[in-house]
Amino acid sequence: MGAPGRALLWLQLCALTRAAYKVWVPSTNFDDATNWSQNRTPCAGAAVEFPADKMVSILVREGHSISDMLLPLDGEFVVASGAGFGAAAAGSRPDCGTGARARFRDPDRFLWLDPRLWRPGDAARGLFSVDAERVPCRHDDVVFPADASFRVGLGPGAGTVRVRSVQALGQTFARDEELAAFLASRAGRLRFHGPGALSVDPEACADPSGCVCGNSEAQAWICAALLQPLGGGCPQAACLEPLRPEGQCCDLCGAVVSLTHGPAFDLQQYRARLLHAFLALPQYQGLQVAVSKVPRPPGLREASGVKADTEIQVVLVEAGPETGGAGRLARALLADIAEHGETLGVLSATARESGAPVWGGSAAGLNAPARAGLAGGLAAAGLLMLMALLAGALLLRREGRLRYAGLRYAGQGFGPRVCRAHTRPRL
């Protein structure tokens, strides 16, 4: 059985054991245009230059004609069948620029903790992950595709990265001693570098309600890697009162439903219920959902009186320009839990919604002081109007022109938009 066949068999076994896996995306392939300074592979007759002080493994899948090549200090070419290099005079392609050297970009730029560099192997339409969980979690299997060369930076600042298993070069490493031997070999040093460490533990997540990802200690580094192209800062959310779910680097617009669960709760079954019973409906087509077990904030634990140190977090965001769907779905989920919570193993649920959208797609012009001033002005005006109405009503009543029979008031405050649902007991 070849390497692709072994990889397919391994992924099928992951599915049978309910294990999640994540696949490394970037490569150091010679034929990948993004690896070159001009965002294209070298033209015929080009002079090629690799960083002299870097270690790298490079897969070559096609034939190339070059005039000159400056090799790295330490590295290797893995040449596929039918591929190779040939000599050509400089400038053989006049339509290919000014003849500047084609420089291979820094292979050390790819970091393990960058969420943009991973994709879930079992993603379904409508599902996404919060930023910290886009990087491999403690119980995830990690796959480096066999048909690509790669180089990964471990660290900085993450300490030891722990996953369930690592598949690289057609081998699966599920024991620490095997992985350590590979990392210390020349093949391992060409592909993994940096101050961090990588270890494996074959224990799978055996809890049907799911397991916490385990990336909370590394979240600051994950967010730094994610936001580096933006200068390290988060973009302004396009709504008032945005939310920041557990594990997310920046604020977002939508809704968050938090579930307290019992022993009968099954995370995968509930995720499937969301996909088939809700997201498949026409009114929720533009929504995306992230469902995972997260640590329960200590303050919330004390305020609610619930002793559980974890909860199920359901994050709902709008994938398109339409707004309001996330809030409607959050309320539908609360109603569903009130009706079927006992069957689902859900004890209680709360929902939070972000505020109104900022028209124009950006909230940059509405800074916090301005919003606070506007809110304060509106509150003062409202108070003056209320006092005037009360004074007028008292005056009319004193003159006998106003009569009323009881006033009924449904208490609805102006605090945070928080809804709660509890399981409806069966009679």
Tab-separated table of C-alpha atoms in Angstrom, residues 108-409:
chain	number	residue	atom	x	y	z
A	108	ASP	CA	10.937	29.615	8.631
A	109	ARG	CA	7.928	31.924	8.277
A	110	PHE	CA	5.394	29.140	8.897
A	111	LEU	CA	4.484	28.727	12.589
A	112	TRP	CA	2.605	25.859	14.235
A	113	LEU	CA	0.540	28.345	16.273
A	114	ASP	CA	-0.787	30.258	13.247
A	115	PRO	CA	-4.483	29.324	12.813
A	116	ARG	CA	-4.397	30.320	9.132
A	117	LEU	CA	-2.031	27.438	8.353
A	118	TRP	CA	-4.342	24.588	9.408
A	119	ARG	CA	-7.587	23.188	8.069
A	120	PRO	CA	-9.905	20.709	9.781
A	121	GLY	CA	-9.952	17.322	8.156
A	122	ASP	CA	-13.593	16.690	9.052
A	123	ALA	CA	-15.143	20.089	8.354
A	124	ALA	CA	-18.817	20.255	7.402
A	125	ARG	CA	-20.554	23.113	5.669
A	126	GLY	CA	-21.778	25.666	8.175
A	127	LEU	CA	-19.253	24.728	10.883
A	128	PHE	CA	-16.207	26.707	11.961
A	129	SER	CA	-13.858	26.763	14.960
A	130	VAL	CA	-12.912	29.582	17.296
A	131	ASP	CA	-9.349	30.757	16.716
A	132	ALA	CA	-7.650	28.805	19.519
A	133	GLU	CA	-9.229	25.573	18.258
A	134	ARG	CA	-8.128	26.082	14.653
A	135	VAL	CA	-4.654	25.060	15.848
A	136	PRO	CA	-4.353	21.337	16.742
A	137	CYS	CA	-5.868	20.567	20.140
A	138	ARG	CA	-4.661	18.148	22.792
A	139	HIS	CA	-6.659	15.167	21.448
A	140	ASP	CA	-6.260	15.923	17.727
A	141	ASP	CA	-4.408	13.866	15.144
A	142	VAL	CA	-2.083	15.978	12.975
A	143	VAL	CA	-1.470	15.292	9.279
A	144	PHE	CA	1.347	16.658	7.124
A	145	PRO	CA	0.381	15.668	3.558
A	146	ALA	CA	2.683	13.099	1.985
A	147	ASP	CA	2.618	14.873	-1.391
A	148	ALA	CA	4.248	18.093	-0.134
A	149	SER	CA	7.439	19.241	1.566
A	150	PHE	CA	7.073	21.436	4.645
A	151	ARG	CA	8.830	23.279	7.452
A	152	VAL	CA	7.164	24.182	10.766
A	153	GLY	CA	8.280	26.520	13.538
A	154	LEU	CA	7.537	25.311	17.090
A	155	GLY	CA	7.218	28.278	19.409
A	156	PRO	CA	8.003	30.867	20.470
A	157	GLY	CA	6.595	30.840	23.944
A	158	ALA	CA	4.298	27.841	23.634
A	159	GLY	CA	6.383	25.396	25.653
A	160	THR	CA	5.463	21.847	24.714
A	161	VAL	CA	2.817	21.273	22.058
A	162	ARG	CA	0.819	18.110	22.825
A	163	VAL	CA	-1.327	16.232	20.325
A	164	ARG	CA	-2.642	12.694	19.954
A	165	SER	CA	-0.492	11.708	16.970
A	166	VAL	CA	1.574	13.154	14.118
A	167	GLN	CA	1.650	11.810	10.587
A	168	ALA	CA	4.612	12.899	8.437
A	169	LEU	CA	6.559	11.373	5.533
A	170	GLY	CA	4.100	8.492	5.382
A	171	GLN	CA	4.691	7.509	9.019
A	172	THR	CA	2.400	7.883	12.013
A	173	PHE	CA	4.048	8.779	15.321
A	174	ALA	CA	1.846	7.897	18.300
A	175	ARG	CA	4.595	7.329	20.903
A	176	ASP	CA	6.863	10.005	22.303
A	177	GLU	CA	10.083	8.041	21.862
A	178	GLU	CA	9.363	7.436	18.166
A	179	LEU	CA	8.518	11.086	17.564
A	180	ALA	CA	11.576	12.280	19.499
A	181	ALA	CA	13.840	10.060	17.379
A	182	PHE	CA	12.308	11.472	14.194
A	183	LEU	CA	12.631	15.091	15.344
A	184	ALA	CA	16.307	14.516	16.183
A	185	SER	CA	17.048	12.983	12.774
A	186	ARG	CA	18.176	15.034	9.796
A	187	ALA	CA	14.774	14.566	8.148
A	188	GLY	CA	13.092	15.874	11.297
A	189	ARG	CA	15.441	18.853	11.676
A	190	LEU	CA	14.799	19.873	8.072
A	191	ARG	CA	11.064	20.005	8.791
A	192	PHE	CA	10.710	21.114	12.440
A	193	HIS	CA	12.602	23.933	14.130
A	194	GLY	CA	12.293	26.482	16.911
A	195	PRO	CA	12.496	26.649	20.707
A	196	GLY	CA	9.254	24.764	21.357
A	197	ALA	CA	8.786	21.031	21.821
A	198	LEU	CA	6.344	18.560	20.301
A	199	SER	CA	5.015	15.475	22.075
A	200	VAL	CA	2.272	12.912	21.501
A	201	ASP	CA	-0.080	10.991	23.773
A	202	PRO	CA	-2.242	8.348	22.068
A	203	GLU	CA	-5.080	8.733	24.562
A	204	ALA	CA	-8.231	9.790	22.708
A	205	CYS	CA	-11.026	11.935	24.104
A	206	ALA	CA	-13.287	9.303	25.667
A	207	ASP	CA	-15.930	11.723	27.011
A	208	PRO	CA	-19.059	11.811	24.790
A	209	SER	CA	-19.650	15.394	25.934
A	210	GLY	CA	-16.310	16.387	24.413
A	211	CYS	CA	-12.972	17.529	25.799
A	212	VAL	CA	-11.526	20.995	26.278
A	213	CYS	CA	-9.087	21.857	23.477
A	214	GLY	CA	-6.209	22.675	25.817
A	215	ASN	CA	-4.780	25.660	23.914
A	216	SER	CA	-5.714	28.342	26.454
A	217	GLU	CA	-2.119	28.806	27.654
A	218	ALA	CA	-0.950	29.328	24.080
A	219	GLN	CA	-3.839	31.593	23.040
A	220	ALA	CA	-1.820	34.813	23.348
A	221	TRP	CA	0.746	33.405	20.900
A	222	ILE	CA	-1.988	32.054	18.634
A	223	CYS	CA	-3.623	35.474	18.446
A	224	ALA	CA	-0.261	37.195	17.879
A	225	ALA	CA	0.417	34.927	14.890
A	226	LEU	CA	-3.101	35.376	13.527
A	227	LEU	CA	-3.078	39.174	13.822
A	228	GLN	CA	0.525	39.736	12.694
A	229	PRO	CA	-0.542	40.677	9.116
A	230	LEU	CA	-2.874	43.319	10.624
A	231	GLY	CA	-0.137	44.890	12.727
A	232	GLY	CA	-1.166	42.998	15.857
A	233	GLY	CA	-4.532	44.702	16.362
A	234	CYS	CA	-8.072	43.435	15.912
A	235	PRO	CA	-10.310	44.916	13.210
A	236	GLN	CA	-13.279	46.871	14.495
A	237	ALA	CA	-16.420	44.762	14.734
A	238	ALA	CA	-19.267	45.938	12.492
A	239	CYS	CA	-21.801	46.086	15.331
A	240	LEU	CA	-22.370	47.697	18.693
A	241	GLU	CA	-21.741	45.645	21.840
A	242	PRO	CA	-19.830	42.841	20.041
A	243	LEU	CA	-19.062	39.527	21.708
A	244	ARG	CA	-15.775	37.740	22.302
A	245	PRO	CA	-16.378	34.004	22.836
A	246	GLU	CA	-13.937	31.812	24.733
A	247	GLY	CA	-11.012	30.981	22.437
A	248	GLN	CA	-11.674	33.817	19.969
A	249	CYS	CA	-8.979	36.445	19.387
A	250	CYS	CA	-11.229	39.367	18.399
A	251	ASP	CA	-14.769	40.600	18.899
A	252	LEU	CA	-17.476	39.360	16.554
A	253	CYS	CA	-21.115	40.024	15.751
A	254	GLY	CA	-23.674	37.314	16.349
A	255	ALA	CA	-24.751	35.318	19.380
A	256	VAL	CA	-23.288	32.903	21.923
A	257	VAL	CA	-25.326	30.147	23.574
A	258	SER	CA	-23.804	28.511	26.675
A	259	LEU	CA	-25.073	25.096	27.748
A	260	THR	CA	-24.768	23.391	31.112
A	261	HIS	CA	-24.933	19.671	30.441
A	262	GLY	CA	-25.411	16.404	32.274
A	263	PRO	CA	-23.848	12.957	31.734
A	264	ALA	CA	-26.252	12.101	28.879
A	265	PHE	CA	-25.053	14.930	26.630
A	266	ASP	CA	-23.260	13.914	23.403
A	267	LEU	CA	-21.338	16.702	21.659
A	268	GLN	CA	-21.219	15.107	18.216
A	269	GLN	CA	-24.918	14.297	18.265
A	270	TYR	CA	-25.786	17.854	19.294
A	271	ARG	CA	-23.534	19.277	16.573
A	272	ALA	CA	-25.299	17.050	14.034
A	273	ARG	CA	-28.668	18.237	15.388
A	274	LEU	CA	-27.671	21.864	14.808
A	275	LEU	CA	-26.609	21.115	11.240
A	276	HIS	CA	-29.627	19.073	10.180
A	277	ALA	CA	-32.469	20.491	12.281
A	278	PHE	CA	-31.535	24.187	12.188
A	279	LEU	CA	-28.783	25.258	9.774
A	280	ALA	CA	-30.446	23.291	6.967
A	281	LEU	CA	-33.534	25.526	7.230
A	282	PRO	CA	-33.789	28.365	4.666
A	283	GLN	CA	-33.965	31.096	7.308
A	284	TYR	CA	-30.576	30.068	8.744
A	285	GLN	CA	-28.674	29.453	5.490
A	286	GLY	CA	-26.342	32.427	5.992
A	287	LEU	CA	-25.134	31.376	9.446
A	288	GLN	CA	-22.064	29.537	10.687
A	289	VAL	CA	-21.763	27.771	14.038
A	290	ALA	CA	-18.889	26.665	16.264
A	291	VAL	CA	-19.645	24.105	18.984
A	292	SER	CA	-17.091	22.976	21.566
A	293	LYS	CA	-16.484	22.375	25.245
A	294	VAL	CA	-14.723	25.300	26.937
A	295	PRO	CA	-13.680	26.203	30.506
A	296	ARG	CA	-16.488	27.865	32.426
A	297	PRO	CA	-15.448	31.335	33.675
A	298	PRO	CA	-15.040	31.253	37.498
A	299	GLY	CA	-17.102	34.411	37.982
A	300	LEU	CA	-19.996	32.975	36.008
A	301	ARG	CA	-19.699	29.716	37.943
A	302	GLU	CA	-20.111	31.541	41.250
A	303	ALA	CA	-22.926	33.789	40.032
A	304	SER	CA	-25.000	30.938	38.617
A	305	GLY	CA	-24.363	28.510	41.453
A	306	VAL	CA	-23.446	25.790	38.940
A	307	LYS	CA	-20.387	23.841	40.096
A	308	ALA	CA	-19.356	22.535	36.655
A	309	ASP	CA	-15.985	23.869	35.520
A	310	THR	CA	-16.788	23.419	31.813
A	311	GLU	CA	-19.678	24.264	29.513
A	312	ILE	CA	-20.682	23.800	25.892
A	313	GLN	CA	-20.199	26.981	23.870
A	314	VAL	CA	-22.259	27.509	20.706
A	315	VAL	CA	-21.066	30.506	18.671
A	316	LEU	CA	-23.367	31.810	15.915
A	317	VAL	CA	-22.115	34.306	13.327
A	318	GLU	CA	-23.494	35.796	10.137
A	319	ALA	CA	-21.627	34.573	7.049
A	320	GLY	CA	-23.301	37.095	4.728
A	321	PRO	CA	-24.509	40.706	4.792
A	322	GLU	CA	-27.839	39.816	6.396
A	323	THR	CA	-28.188	40.561	10.103
A	324	GLY	CA	-30.410	39.265	12.880
A	325	GLY	CA	-30.293	35.590	11.947
A	326	ALA	CA	-27.832	34.696	14.710
A	327	GLY	CA	-30.113	36.152	17.361
A	328	ARG	CA	-33.156	34.373	15.951
A	329	LEU	CA	-31.299	31.060	15.895
A	330	ALA	CA	-30.078	31.587	19.470
A	331	ARG	CA	-33.656	32.067	20.639
A	332	ALA	CA	-34.750	29.013	18.653
A	333	LEU	CA	-32.049	26.951	20.374
A	334	LEU	CA	-33.248	28.133	23.792
A	335	ALA	CA	-36.795	27.103	22.900
A	336	ASP	CA	-35.537	23.735	21.647
A	337	ILE	CA	-33.650	23.165	24.900
A	338	ALA	CA	-36.684	24.142	26.976
A	339	GLU	CA	-38.671	21.501	25.074
A	340	HIS	CA	-36.101	18.728	24.588
A	341	GLY	CA	-33.332	19.526	27.053
A	342	GLU	CA	-33.876	16.434	29.177
A	343	THR	CA	-33.570	14.160	26.139
A	344	LEU	CA	-30.470	16.015	24.908
A	345	GLY	CA	-28.783	15.943	28.301
A	346	VAL	CA	-28.824	19.751	28.621
A	347	LEU	CA	-29.631	21.110	32.076
A	348	SER	CA	-29.834	24.835	31.285
A	349	ALA	CA	-28.802	27.392	28.688
A	350	THR	CA	-28.128	31.110	28.399
A	351	ALA	CA	-27.771	33.248	25.277
A	352	ARG	CA	-26.015	36.534	24.574
A	353	GLU	CA	-26.484	38.656	21.451
A	354	SER	CA	-24.371	41.438	20.009
A	355	GLY	CA	-25.901	44.843	19.423
A	356	ALA	CA	-27.223	46.534	16.307
A	357	PRO	CA	-25.059	46.584	13.178
A	358	VAL	CA	-23.039	49.659	12.302
A	359	TRP	CA	-24.186	50.517	8.804
A	360	GLY	CA	-21.379	50.992	6.337
A	361	GLY	CA	-19.531	47.862	7.438
A	362	SER	CA	-17.194	49.477	9.967
A	363	ALA	CA	-17.537	50.785	13.484
A	364	ALA	CA	-14.242	52.684	13.336
A	365	GLY	CA	-15.988	56.050	13.435
A	366	LEU	CA	-17.912	55.167	16.567
A	367	ASN	CA	-15.267	55.106	19.255
A	368	ALA	CA	-16.114	54.258	22.834
A	369	PRO	CA	-16.202	57.855	24.223
A	370	ALA	CA	-18.517	58.994	21.433
A	371	ARG	CA	-20.891	56.103	22.016
A	372	ALA	CA	-20.834	56.738	25.750
A	373	GLY	CA	-21.600	60.437	25.205
A	374	LEU	CA	-24.446	59.645	22.838
A	375	ALA	CA	-25.905	57.109	25.257
A	376	GLY	CA	-25.620	59.557	28.144
A	377	GLY	CA	-27.341	62.323	26.166
A	378	LEU	CA	-30.195	60.061	25.160
A	379	ALA	CA	-30.619	58.850	28.728
A	380	ALA	CA	-30.767	62.423	30.062
A	381	ALA	CA	-33.296	63.465	27.423
A	382	GLY	CA	-35.415	60.422	28.181
A	383	LEU	CA	-35.369	61.179	31.906
A	384	LEU	CA	-36.492	64.786	31.357
A	385	MET	CA	-39.324	63.632	29.083
A	386	LEU	CA	-40.454	61.047	31.650
A	387	MET	CA	-40.491	63.660	34.416
A	388	ALA	CA	-42.535	66.021	32.239
A	389	LEU	CA	-45.070	63.294	31.464
A	390	LEU	CA	-45.414	62.373	35.145
A	391	ALA	CA	-45.894	65.997	36.122
A	392	GLY	CA	-48.563	66.445	33.442
A	393	ALA	CA	-50.354	63.285	34.531
A	394	LEU	CA	-50.426	64.400	38.169
A	395	LEU	CA	-51.785	67.800	37.164
A	396	LEU	CA	-54.556	66.289	35.037
A	397	ARG	CA	-55.498	63.827	37.775
A	398	ARG	CA	-55.673	66.613	40.336
A	399	GLU	CA	-58.082	68.486	38.059
A	400	GLY	CA	-60.183	65.334	37.601
A	401	ARG	CA	-59.506	65.018	33.882
A	402	LEU	CA	-57.574	61.736	34.052
A	403	ARG	CA	-58.863	58.446	35.378
A	404	TYR	CA	-57.189	55.044	35.163
A	405	ALA	CA	-57.799	51.588	36.546
A	406	GLY	CA	-54.644	49.540	37.372
A	407	LEU	CA	-51.376	49.655	35.494
A	408	ARG	CA	-49.725	46.388	34.478
A	409	TYR	CA	-46.031	46.404	33.799
